[in-house]
mmCIF file of C-alpha atoms and ligand atoms in Angstrom:
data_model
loop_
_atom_site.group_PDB
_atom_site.id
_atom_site.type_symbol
_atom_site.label_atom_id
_atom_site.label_comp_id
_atom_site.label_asym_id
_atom_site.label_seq_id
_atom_site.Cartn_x
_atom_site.Cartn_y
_atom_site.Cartn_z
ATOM 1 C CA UNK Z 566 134.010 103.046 104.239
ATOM 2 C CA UNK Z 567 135.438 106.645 103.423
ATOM 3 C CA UNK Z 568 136.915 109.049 105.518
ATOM 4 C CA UNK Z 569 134.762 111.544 104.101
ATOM 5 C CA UNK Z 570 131.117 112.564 105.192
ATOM 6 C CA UNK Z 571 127.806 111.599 103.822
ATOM 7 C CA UNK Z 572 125.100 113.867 104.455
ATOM 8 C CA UNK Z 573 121.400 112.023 103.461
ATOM 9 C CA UNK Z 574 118.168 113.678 103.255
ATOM 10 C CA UNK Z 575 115.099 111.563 103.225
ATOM 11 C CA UNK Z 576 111.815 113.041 102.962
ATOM 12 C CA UNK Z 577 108.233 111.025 102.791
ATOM 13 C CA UNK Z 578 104.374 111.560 103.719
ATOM 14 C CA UNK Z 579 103.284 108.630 105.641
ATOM 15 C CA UNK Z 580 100.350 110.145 107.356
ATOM 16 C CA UNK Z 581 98.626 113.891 107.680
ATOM 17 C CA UNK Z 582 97.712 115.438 111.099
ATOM 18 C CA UNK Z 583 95.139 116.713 110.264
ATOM 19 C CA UNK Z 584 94.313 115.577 106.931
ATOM 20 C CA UNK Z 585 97.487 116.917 104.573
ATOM 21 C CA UNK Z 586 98.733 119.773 107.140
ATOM 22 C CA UNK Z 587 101.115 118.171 109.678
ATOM 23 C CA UNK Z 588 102.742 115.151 111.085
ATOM 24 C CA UNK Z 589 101.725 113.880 114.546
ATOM 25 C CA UNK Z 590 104.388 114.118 117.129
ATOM 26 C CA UNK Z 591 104.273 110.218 117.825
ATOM 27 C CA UNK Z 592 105.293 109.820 114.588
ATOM 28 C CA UNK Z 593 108.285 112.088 114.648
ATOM 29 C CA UNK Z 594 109.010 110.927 118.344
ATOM 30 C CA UNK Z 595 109.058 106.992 116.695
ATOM 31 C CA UNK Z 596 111.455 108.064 113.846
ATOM 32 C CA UNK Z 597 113.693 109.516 116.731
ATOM 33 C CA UNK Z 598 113.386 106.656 118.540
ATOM 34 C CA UNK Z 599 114.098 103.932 115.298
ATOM 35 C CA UNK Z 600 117.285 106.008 114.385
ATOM 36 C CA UNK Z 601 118.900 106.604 117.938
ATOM 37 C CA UNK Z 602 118.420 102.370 118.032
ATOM 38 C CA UNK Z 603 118.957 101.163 114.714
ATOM 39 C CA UNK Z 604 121.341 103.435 113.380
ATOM 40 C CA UNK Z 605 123.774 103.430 116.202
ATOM 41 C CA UNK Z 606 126.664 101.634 114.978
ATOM 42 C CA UNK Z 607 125.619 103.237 111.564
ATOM 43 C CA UNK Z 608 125.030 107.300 111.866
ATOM 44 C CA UNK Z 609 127.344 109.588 112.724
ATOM 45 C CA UNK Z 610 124.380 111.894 113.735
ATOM 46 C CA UNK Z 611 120.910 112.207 112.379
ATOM 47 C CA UNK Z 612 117.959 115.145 113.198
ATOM 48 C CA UNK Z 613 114.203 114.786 112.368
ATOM 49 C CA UNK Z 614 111.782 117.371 111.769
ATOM 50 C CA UNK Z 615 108.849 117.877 109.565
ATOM 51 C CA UNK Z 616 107.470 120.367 107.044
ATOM 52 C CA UNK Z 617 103.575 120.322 106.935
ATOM 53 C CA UNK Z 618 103.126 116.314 105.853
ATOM 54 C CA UNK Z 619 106.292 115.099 105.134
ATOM 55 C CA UNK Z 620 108.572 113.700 107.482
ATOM 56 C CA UNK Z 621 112.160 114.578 107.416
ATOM 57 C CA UNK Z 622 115.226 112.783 108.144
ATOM 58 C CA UNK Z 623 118.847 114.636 108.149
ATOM 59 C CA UNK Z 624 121.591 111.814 108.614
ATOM 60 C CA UNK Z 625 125.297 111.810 108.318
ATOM 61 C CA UNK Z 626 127.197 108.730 107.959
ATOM 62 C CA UNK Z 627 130.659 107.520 106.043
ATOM 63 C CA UNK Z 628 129.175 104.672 104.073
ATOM 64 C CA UNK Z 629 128.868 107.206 101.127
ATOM 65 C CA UNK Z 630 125.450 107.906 99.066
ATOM 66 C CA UNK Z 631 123.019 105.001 97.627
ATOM 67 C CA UNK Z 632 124.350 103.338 100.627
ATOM 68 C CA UNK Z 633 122.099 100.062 101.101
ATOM 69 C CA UNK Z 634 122.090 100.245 105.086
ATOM 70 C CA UNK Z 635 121.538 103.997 105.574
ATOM 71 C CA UNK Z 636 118.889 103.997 102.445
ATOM 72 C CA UNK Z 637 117.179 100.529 104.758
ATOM 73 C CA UNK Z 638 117.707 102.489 107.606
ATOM 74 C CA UNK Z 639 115.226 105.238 106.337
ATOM 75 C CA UNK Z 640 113.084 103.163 104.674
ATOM 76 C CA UNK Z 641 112.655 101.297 107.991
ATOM 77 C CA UNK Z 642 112.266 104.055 109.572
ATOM 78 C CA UNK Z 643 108.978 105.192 107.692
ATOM 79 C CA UNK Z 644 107.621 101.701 108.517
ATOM 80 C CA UNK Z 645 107.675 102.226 111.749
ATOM 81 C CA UNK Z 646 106.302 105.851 111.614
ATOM 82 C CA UNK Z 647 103.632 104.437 109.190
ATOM 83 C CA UNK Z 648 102.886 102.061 112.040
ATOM 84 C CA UNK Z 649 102.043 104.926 114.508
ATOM 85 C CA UNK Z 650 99.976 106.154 111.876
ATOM 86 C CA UNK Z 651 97.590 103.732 111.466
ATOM 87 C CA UNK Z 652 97.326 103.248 114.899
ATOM 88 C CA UNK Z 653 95.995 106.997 115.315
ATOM 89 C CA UNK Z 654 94.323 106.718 112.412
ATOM 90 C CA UNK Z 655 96.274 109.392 110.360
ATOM 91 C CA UNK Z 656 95.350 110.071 106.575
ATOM 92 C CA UNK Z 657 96.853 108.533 104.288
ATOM 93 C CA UNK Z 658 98.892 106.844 106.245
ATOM 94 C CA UNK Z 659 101.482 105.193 104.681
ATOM 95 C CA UNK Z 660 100.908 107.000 101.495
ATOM 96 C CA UNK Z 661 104.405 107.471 99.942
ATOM 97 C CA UNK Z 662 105.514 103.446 100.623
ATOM 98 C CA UNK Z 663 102.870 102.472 97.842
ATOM 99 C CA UNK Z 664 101.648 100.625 101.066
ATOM 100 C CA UNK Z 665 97.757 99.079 100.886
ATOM 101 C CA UNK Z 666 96.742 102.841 102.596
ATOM 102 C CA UNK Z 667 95.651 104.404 99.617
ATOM 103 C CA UNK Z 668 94.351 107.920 100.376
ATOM 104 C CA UNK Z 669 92.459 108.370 96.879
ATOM 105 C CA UNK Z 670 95.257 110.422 95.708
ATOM 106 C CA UNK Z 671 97.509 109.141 92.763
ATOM 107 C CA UNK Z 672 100.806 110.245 93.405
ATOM 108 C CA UNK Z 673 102.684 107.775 96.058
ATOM 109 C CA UNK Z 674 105.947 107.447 94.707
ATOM 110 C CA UNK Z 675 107.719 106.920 97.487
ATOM 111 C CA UNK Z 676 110.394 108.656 99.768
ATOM 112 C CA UNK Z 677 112.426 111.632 98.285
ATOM 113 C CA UNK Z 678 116.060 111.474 98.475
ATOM 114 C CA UNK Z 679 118.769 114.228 98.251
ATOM 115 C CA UNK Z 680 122.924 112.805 99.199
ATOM 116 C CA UNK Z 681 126.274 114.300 98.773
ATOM 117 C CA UNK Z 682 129.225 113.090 99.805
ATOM 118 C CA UNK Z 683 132.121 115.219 100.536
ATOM 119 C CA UNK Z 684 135.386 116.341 102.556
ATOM 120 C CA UNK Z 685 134.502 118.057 105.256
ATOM 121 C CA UNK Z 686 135.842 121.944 105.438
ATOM 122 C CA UNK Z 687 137.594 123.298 108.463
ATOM 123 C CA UNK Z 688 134.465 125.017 108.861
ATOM 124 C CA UNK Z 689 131.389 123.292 106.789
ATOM 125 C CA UNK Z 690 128.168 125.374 106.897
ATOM 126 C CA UNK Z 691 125.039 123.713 105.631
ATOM 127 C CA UNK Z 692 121.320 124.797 104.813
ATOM 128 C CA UNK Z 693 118.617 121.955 104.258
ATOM 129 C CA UNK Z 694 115.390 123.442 102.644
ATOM 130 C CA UNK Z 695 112.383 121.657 103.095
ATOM 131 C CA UNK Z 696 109.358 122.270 101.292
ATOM 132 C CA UNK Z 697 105.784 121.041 101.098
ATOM 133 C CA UNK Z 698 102.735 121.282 98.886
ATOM 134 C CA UNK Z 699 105.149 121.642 95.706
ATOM 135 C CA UNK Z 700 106.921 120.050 93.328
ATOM 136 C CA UNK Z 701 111.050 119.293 92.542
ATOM 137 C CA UNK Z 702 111.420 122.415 90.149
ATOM 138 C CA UNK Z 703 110.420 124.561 93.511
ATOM 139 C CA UNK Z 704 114.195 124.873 93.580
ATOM 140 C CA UNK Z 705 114.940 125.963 89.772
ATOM 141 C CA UNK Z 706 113.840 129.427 90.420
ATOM 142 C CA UNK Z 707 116.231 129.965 93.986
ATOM 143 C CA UNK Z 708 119.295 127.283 92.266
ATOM 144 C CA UNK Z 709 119.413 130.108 89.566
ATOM 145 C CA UNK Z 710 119.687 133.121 91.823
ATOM 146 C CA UNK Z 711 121.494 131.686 94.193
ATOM 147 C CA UNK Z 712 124.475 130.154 91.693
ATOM 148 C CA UNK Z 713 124.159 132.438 88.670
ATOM 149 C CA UNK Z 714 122.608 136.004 89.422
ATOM 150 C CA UNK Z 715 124.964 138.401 90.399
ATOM 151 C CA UNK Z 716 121.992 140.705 91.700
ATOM 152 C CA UNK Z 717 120.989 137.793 93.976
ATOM 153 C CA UNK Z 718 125.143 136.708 94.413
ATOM 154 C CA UNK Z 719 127.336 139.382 94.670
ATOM 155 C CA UNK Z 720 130.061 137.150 95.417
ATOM 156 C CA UNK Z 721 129.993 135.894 92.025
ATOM 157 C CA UNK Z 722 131.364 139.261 91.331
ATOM 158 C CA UNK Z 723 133.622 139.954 93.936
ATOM 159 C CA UNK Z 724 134.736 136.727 95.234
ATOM 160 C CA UNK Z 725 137.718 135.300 93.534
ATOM 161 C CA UNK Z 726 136.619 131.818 94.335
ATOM 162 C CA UNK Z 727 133.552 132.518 92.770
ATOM 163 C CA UNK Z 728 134.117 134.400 89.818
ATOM 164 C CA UNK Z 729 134.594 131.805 87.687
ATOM 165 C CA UNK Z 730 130.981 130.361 87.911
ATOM 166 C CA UNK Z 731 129.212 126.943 88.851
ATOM 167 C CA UNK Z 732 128.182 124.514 86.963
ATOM 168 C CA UNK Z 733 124.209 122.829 86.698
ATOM 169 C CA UNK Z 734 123.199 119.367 86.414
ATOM 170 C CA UNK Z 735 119.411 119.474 84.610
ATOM 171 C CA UNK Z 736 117.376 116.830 84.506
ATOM 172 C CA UNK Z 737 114.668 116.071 81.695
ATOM 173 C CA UNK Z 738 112.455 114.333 84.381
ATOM 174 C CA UNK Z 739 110.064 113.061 81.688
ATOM 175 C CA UNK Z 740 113.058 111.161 79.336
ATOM 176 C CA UNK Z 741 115.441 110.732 82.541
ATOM 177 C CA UNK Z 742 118.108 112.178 81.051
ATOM 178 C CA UNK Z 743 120.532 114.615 82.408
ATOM 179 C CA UNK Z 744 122.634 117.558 81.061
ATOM 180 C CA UNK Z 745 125.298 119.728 82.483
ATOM 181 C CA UNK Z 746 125.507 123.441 81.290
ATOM 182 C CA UNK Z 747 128.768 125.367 82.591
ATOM 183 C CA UNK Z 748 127.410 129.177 83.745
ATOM 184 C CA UNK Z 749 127.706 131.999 83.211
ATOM 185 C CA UNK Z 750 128.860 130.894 79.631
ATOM 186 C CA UNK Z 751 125.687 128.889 79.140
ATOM 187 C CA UNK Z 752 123.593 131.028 81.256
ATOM 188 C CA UNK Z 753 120.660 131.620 78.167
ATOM 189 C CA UNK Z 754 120.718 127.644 77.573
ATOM 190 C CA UNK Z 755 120.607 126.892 80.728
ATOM 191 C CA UNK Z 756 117.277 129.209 81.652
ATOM 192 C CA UNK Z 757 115.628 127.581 78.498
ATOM 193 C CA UNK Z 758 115.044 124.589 80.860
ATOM 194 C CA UNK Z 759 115.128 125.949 84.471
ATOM 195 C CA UNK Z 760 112.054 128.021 82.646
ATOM 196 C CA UNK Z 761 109.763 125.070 82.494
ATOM 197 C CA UNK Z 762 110.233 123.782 86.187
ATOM 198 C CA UNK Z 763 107.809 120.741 85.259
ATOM 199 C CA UNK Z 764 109.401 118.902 83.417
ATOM 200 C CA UNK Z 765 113.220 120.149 83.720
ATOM 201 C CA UNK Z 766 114.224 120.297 87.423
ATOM 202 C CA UNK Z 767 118.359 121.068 88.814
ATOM 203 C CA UNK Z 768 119.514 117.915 90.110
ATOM 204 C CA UNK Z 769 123.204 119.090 91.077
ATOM 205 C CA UNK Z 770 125.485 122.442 91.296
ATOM 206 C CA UNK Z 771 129.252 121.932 91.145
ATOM 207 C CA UNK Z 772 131.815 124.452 91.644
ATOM 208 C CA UNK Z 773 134.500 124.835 88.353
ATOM 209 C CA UNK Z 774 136.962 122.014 90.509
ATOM 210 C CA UNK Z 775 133.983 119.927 90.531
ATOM 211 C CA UNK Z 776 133.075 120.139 94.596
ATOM 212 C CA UNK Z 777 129.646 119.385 94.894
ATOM 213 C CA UNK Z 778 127.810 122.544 95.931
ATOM 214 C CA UNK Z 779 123.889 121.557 95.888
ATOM 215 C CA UNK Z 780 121.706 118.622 95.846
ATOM 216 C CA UNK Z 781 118.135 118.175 95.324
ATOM 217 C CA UNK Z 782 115.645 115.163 95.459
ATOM 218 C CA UNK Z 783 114.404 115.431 92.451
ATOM 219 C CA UNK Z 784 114.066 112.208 90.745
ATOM 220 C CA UNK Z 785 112.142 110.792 87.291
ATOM 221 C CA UNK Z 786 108.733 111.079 87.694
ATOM 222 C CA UNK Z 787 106.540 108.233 87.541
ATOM 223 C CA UNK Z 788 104.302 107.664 84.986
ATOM 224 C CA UNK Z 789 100.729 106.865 86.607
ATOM 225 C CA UNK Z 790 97.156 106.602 84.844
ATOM 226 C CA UNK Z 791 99.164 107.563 81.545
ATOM 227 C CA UNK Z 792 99.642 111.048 83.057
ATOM 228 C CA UNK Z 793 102.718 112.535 84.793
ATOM 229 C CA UNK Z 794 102.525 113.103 88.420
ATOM 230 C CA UNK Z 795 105.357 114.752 90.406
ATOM 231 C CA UNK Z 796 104.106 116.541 93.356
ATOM 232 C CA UNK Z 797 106.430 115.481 95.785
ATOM 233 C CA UNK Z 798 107.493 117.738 98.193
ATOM 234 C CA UNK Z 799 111.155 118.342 97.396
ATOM 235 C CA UNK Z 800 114.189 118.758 99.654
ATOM 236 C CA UNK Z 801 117.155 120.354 99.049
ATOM 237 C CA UNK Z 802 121.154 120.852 100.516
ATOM 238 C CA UNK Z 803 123.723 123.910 99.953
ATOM 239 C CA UNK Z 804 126.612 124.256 101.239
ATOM 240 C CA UNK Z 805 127.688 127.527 102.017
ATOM 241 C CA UNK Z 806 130.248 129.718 102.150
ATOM 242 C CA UNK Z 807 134.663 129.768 101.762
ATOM 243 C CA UNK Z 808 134.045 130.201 97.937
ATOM 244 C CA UNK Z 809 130.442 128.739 97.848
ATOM 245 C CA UNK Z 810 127.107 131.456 98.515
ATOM 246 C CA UNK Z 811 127.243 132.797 101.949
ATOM 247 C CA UNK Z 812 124.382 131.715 103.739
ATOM 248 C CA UNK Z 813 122.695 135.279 103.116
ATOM 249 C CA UNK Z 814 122.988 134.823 99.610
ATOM 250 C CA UNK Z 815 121.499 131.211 99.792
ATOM 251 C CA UNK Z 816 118.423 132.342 102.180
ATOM 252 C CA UNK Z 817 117.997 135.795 99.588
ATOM 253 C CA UNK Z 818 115.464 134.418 96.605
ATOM 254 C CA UNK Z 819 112.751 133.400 99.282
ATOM 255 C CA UNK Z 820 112.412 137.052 100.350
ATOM 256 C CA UNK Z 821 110.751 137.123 96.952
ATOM 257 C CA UNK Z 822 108.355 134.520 96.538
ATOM 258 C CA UNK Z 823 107.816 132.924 93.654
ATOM 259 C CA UNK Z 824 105.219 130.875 91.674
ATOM 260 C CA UNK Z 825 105.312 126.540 92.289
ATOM 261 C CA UNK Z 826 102.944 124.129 91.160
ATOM 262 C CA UNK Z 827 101.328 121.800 93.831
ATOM 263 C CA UNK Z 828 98.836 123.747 95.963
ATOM 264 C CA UNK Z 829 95.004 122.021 96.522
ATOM 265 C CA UNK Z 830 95.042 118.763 95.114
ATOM 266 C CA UNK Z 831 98.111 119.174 93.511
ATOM 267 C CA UNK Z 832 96.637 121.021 91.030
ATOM 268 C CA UNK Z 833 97.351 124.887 91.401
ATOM 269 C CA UNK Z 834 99.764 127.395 91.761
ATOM 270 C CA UNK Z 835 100.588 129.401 94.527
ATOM 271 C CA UNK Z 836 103.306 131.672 95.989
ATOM 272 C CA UNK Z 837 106.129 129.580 98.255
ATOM 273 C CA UNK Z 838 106.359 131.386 101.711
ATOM 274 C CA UNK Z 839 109.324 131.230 103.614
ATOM 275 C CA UNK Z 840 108.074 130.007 107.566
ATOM 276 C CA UNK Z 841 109.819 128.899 110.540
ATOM 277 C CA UNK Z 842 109.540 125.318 111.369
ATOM 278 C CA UNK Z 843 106.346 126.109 113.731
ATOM 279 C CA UNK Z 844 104.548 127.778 110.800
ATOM 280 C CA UNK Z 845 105.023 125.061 108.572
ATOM 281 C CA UNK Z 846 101.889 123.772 108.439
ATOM 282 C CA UNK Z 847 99.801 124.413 105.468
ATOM 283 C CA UNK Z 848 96.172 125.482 105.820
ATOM 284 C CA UNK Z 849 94.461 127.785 103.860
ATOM 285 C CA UNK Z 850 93.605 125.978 100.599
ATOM 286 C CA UNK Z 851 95.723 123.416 102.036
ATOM 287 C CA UNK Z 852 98.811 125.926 101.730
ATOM 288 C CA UNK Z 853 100.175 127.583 100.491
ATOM 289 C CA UNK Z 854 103.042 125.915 99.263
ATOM 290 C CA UNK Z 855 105.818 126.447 102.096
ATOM 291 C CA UNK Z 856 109.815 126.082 102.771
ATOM 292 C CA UNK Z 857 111.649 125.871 105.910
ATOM 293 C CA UNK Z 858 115.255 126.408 105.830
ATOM 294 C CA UNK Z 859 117.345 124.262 108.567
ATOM 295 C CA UNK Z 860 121.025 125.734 109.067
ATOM 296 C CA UNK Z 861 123.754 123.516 110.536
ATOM 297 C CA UNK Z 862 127.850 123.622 111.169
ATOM 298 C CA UNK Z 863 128.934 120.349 110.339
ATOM 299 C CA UNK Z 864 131.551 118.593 113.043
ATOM 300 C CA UNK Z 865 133.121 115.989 112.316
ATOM 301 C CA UNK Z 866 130.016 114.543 110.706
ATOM 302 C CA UNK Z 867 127.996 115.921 113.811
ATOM 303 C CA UNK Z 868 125.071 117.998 112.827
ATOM 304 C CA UNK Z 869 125.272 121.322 115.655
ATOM 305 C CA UNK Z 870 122.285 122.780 114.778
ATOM 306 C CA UNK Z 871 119.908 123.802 113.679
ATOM 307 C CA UNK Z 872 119.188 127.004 113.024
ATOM 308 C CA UNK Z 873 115.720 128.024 111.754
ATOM 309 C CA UNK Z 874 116.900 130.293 109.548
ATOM 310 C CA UNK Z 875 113.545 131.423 108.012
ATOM 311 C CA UNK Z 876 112.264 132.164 111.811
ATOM 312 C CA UNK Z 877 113.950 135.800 111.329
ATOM 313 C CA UNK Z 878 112.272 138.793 110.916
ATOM 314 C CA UNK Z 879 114.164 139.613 107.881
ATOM 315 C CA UNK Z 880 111.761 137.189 106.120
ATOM 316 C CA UNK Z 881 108.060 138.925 107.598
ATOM 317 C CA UNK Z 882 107.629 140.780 104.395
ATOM 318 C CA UNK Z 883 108.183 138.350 102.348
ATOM 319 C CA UNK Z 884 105.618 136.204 103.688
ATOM 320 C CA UNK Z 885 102.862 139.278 103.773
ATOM 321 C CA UNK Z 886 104.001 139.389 100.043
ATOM 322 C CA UNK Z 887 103.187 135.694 99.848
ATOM 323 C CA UNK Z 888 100.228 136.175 101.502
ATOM 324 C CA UNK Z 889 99.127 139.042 99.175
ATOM 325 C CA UNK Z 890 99.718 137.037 96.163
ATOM 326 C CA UNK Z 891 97.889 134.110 97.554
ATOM 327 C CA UNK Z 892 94.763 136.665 97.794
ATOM 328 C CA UNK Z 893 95.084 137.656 94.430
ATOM 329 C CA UNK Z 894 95.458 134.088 93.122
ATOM 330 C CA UNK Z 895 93.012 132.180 95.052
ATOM 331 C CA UNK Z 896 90.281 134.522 93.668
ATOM 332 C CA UNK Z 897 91.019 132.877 90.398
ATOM 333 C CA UNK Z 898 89.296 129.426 91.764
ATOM 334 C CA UNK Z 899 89.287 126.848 88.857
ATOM 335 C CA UNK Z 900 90.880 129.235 86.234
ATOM 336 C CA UNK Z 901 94.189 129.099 84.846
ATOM 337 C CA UNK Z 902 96.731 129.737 85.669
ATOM 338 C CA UNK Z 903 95.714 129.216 89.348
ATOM 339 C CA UNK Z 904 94.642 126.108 88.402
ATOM 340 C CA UNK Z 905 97.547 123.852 86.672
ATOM 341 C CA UNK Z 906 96.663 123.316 82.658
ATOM 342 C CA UNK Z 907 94.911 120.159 82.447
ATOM 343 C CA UNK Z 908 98.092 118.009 81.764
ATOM 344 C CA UNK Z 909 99.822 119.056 84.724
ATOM 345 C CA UNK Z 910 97.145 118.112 87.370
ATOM 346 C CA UNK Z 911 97.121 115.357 89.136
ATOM 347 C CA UNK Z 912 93.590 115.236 90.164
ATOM 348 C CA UNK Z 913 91.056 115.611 87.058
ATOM 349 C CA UNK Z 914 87.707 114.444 86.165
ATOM 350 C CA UNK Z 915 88.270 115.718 82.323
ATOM 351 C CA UNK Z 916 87.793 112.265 81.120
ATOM 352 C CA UNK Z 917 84.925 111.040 82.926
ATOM 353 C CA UNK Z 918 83.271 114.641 81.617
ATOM 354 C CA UNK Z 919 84.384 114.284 78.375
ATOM 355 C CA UNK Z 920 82.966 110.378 77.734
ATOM 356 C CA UNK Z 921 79.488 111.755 79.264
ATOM 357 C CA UNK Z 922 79.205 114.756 76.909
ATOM 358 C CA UNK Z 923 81.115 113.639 73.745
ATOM 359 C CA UNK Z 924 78.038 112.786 71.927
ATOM 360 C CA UNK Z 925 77.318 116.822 72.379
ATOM 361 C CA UNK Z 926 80.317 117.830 70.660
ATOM 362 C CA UNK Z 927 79.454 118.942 66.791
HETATM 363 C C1 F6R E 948 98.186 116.679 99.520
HETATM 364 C C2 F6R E 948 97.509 117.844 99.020
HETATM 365 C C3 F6R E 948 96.086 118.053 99.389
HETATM 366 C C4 F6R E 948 95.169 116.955 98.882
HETATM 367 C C5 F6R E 948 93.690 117.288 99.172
HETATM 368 C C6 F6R E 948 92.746 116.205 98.761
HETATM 369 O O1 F6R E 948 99.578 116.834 99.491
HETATM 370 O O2 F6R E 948 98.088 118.603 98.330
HETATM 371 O O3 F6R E 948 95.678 119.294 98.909
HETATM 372 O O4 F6R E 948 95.370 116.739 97.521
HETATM 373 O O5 F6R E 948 93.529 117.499 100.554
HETATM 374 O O6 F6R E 948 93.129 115.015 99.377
HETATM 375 P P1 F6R E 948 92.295 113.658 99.310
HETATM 376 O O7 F6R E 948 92.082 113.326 97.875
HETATM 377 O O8 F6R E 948 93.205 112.674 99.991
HETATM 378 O O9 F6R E 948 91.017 113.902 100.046
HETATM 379 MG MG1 MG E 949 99.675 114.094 102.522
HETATM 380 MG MG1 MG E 950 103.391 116.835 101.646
#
């Protein structure tokens, strides 16, 4: 057991209210209710919420990350939620445990997991973003901004603590393998990859004296039906401020929203708004896309929070701007690039077309 704090963000779908737009309150009460009992001798603190689908656990602990209790803990967790589920008849309920509730939808890879474990600060201030009806390179665009664009982070250039830069873990999520690219002296390498947010996603940030900075829960994709599939509804931690991004300059890139994979069937693109926790719960189109951004002061471990930091006015425009683009896109219907290009979907009926009409092709 350490003596420093492990903060543990697990994230699954097991059951829509209704259909793919929320979670039933049961559910979330039950996950309250398995936590408070179960992880009692185990949690520092924990807080549950949801964005649209997904259920959400925060959890601190000192057993450090890939812990086998707390990762049990959540997993158990779900099982019980998943219970409630079926019991009210939610869809898909179950979905992400690869459970026997198959919803006709091929992703199910189970939960999504973001960790870090570090020392707490005299004064540790955390954001958890939360997204749904998206994908794990959601984050590549804000990541970038928020640790290597001096228009977005002006404390990169006139913080001394900051100055020197940050440093990005990148995963290839097809080949699992993992690079690190030191910024801003391999800033134009490093946006070679943050560029193609399917298959390269930012799996870590680390300050120059190695302090972790920002974790994701992005993970390999599976490989299913000999496609890729990777719609998972990503979460993500910062830690802010005392030579890290203030908070402002963590919240700033969602007040321009930007393009993510993931919307309707997991098979278009649409703008990412920005929503309190009470708007987060997709609709139109079955979006759009949408983050939440939960703001806590870390105690001791405790979790005093949160804050719903999206909730503020500040962000209105961006989500008419969001709104606006989703206009403009959704009159696109099944063209590209609204629609993903046909490798990236995950629902298609290309080959069943194809087989019934190849005999056409000359
Ligand atoms: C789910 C999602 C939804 C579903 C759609 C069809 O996260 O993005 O758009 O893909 O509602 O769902 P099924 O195939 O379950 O009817
Ligand atoms: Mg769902
Ligand atoms: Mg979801």
């Amino acid at each position: 057991m350490s003596s420093r704090v492990t903060l543990s963000v697990f994230k699954a779908d097991v059951g829509g209210y209704v259909g793919h737009g929320s979670v039933h309150p049961d559910m979330l009460h039950k996950a309250e209710e398995t936590l408070k009992e179960a992880g009692k001798h185990l949690l520092i603190d924990f807080f549950v919420t949801n964005v649209g689908d997904d259920i959400n656990l925060v959890l601190t602990h000192r057993e450090g990350v890939d812990a086998e209790a707390i990762h049990a803990l959540a997993w158990n967790t779900f099982l019980n939620c998943t219970e409630v589920a079926k019991s009210l008849k939610m869809y898909g309920a179950g979905q992400d445990l690869l459970s026997d509730a198959f919803s006709g939808n091929i992703k199910g890879m189970g939960p999504g997991i973001a960790e870090m474990e570090f020392e707490e600060r005299p004064s540790e201030p955390i954001i958890v973003f939360m997204a749904d009806k998206t994908e794990p390179g959601a984050w590549n665009f804000p990541l970038y901004k928020i640790f290597a664009d001096p228009f977005n982070t002006i404390g990169l250039v006139i913080d001394p603590k900051m100055h020197s830069g940050f440093c990005f873990e990148v995963l290839d999520l097809f080949e699992d393998k993992s690079v690190t690219f030191s910024c801003p002296e391999e800033l134009y390498d490093l946006l070679v990859f943050l560029g193609a947010p399917n298959r390269f996603v930012v799996k870590s940030v680390f300050t120059k004296n190695n302090e972790i900075a920002a974790v994701s829960s992005t993970q390999k994709l599976n490989q299913m039906a000999g496609r890729y599939v990777g719609k998972d509804d990503p979460v993500l931690i910062v830690r802010c401020q005392s030579g890290l991004p203030a908070v402002g300059e963590v919240l700033e890139p969602f007040a321009n929203p930007h393009l993510v994979s993931g919307w309707m069937r997991g098979s278009h693109h649409g703008p990412i708004i920005p929503v309190s926790q009470k708007q987060a719960i997709p609709t139109r189109f079955d979006g759009p896309p949408r983050v939440i951004a939960m703001g806590f002061q870390l105690s001791s471990g405790r979790l005093i929070g949160p804050q719903d930091l999206f909730a503020d006015v500040a962000f209105d425009r961006a989500r008419e701007k969001a709104l606006e683009i989703a206009d403009y896109m959704r009159q696109l219907g099944p063209f590209e690039p609204h629609r993903l290009p046909l490798d990236e979907m995950e629902y298609t009926t290309m080959p069943q077309v194809m087989e019934r009409l190849k005999d056409r092709f000359k």
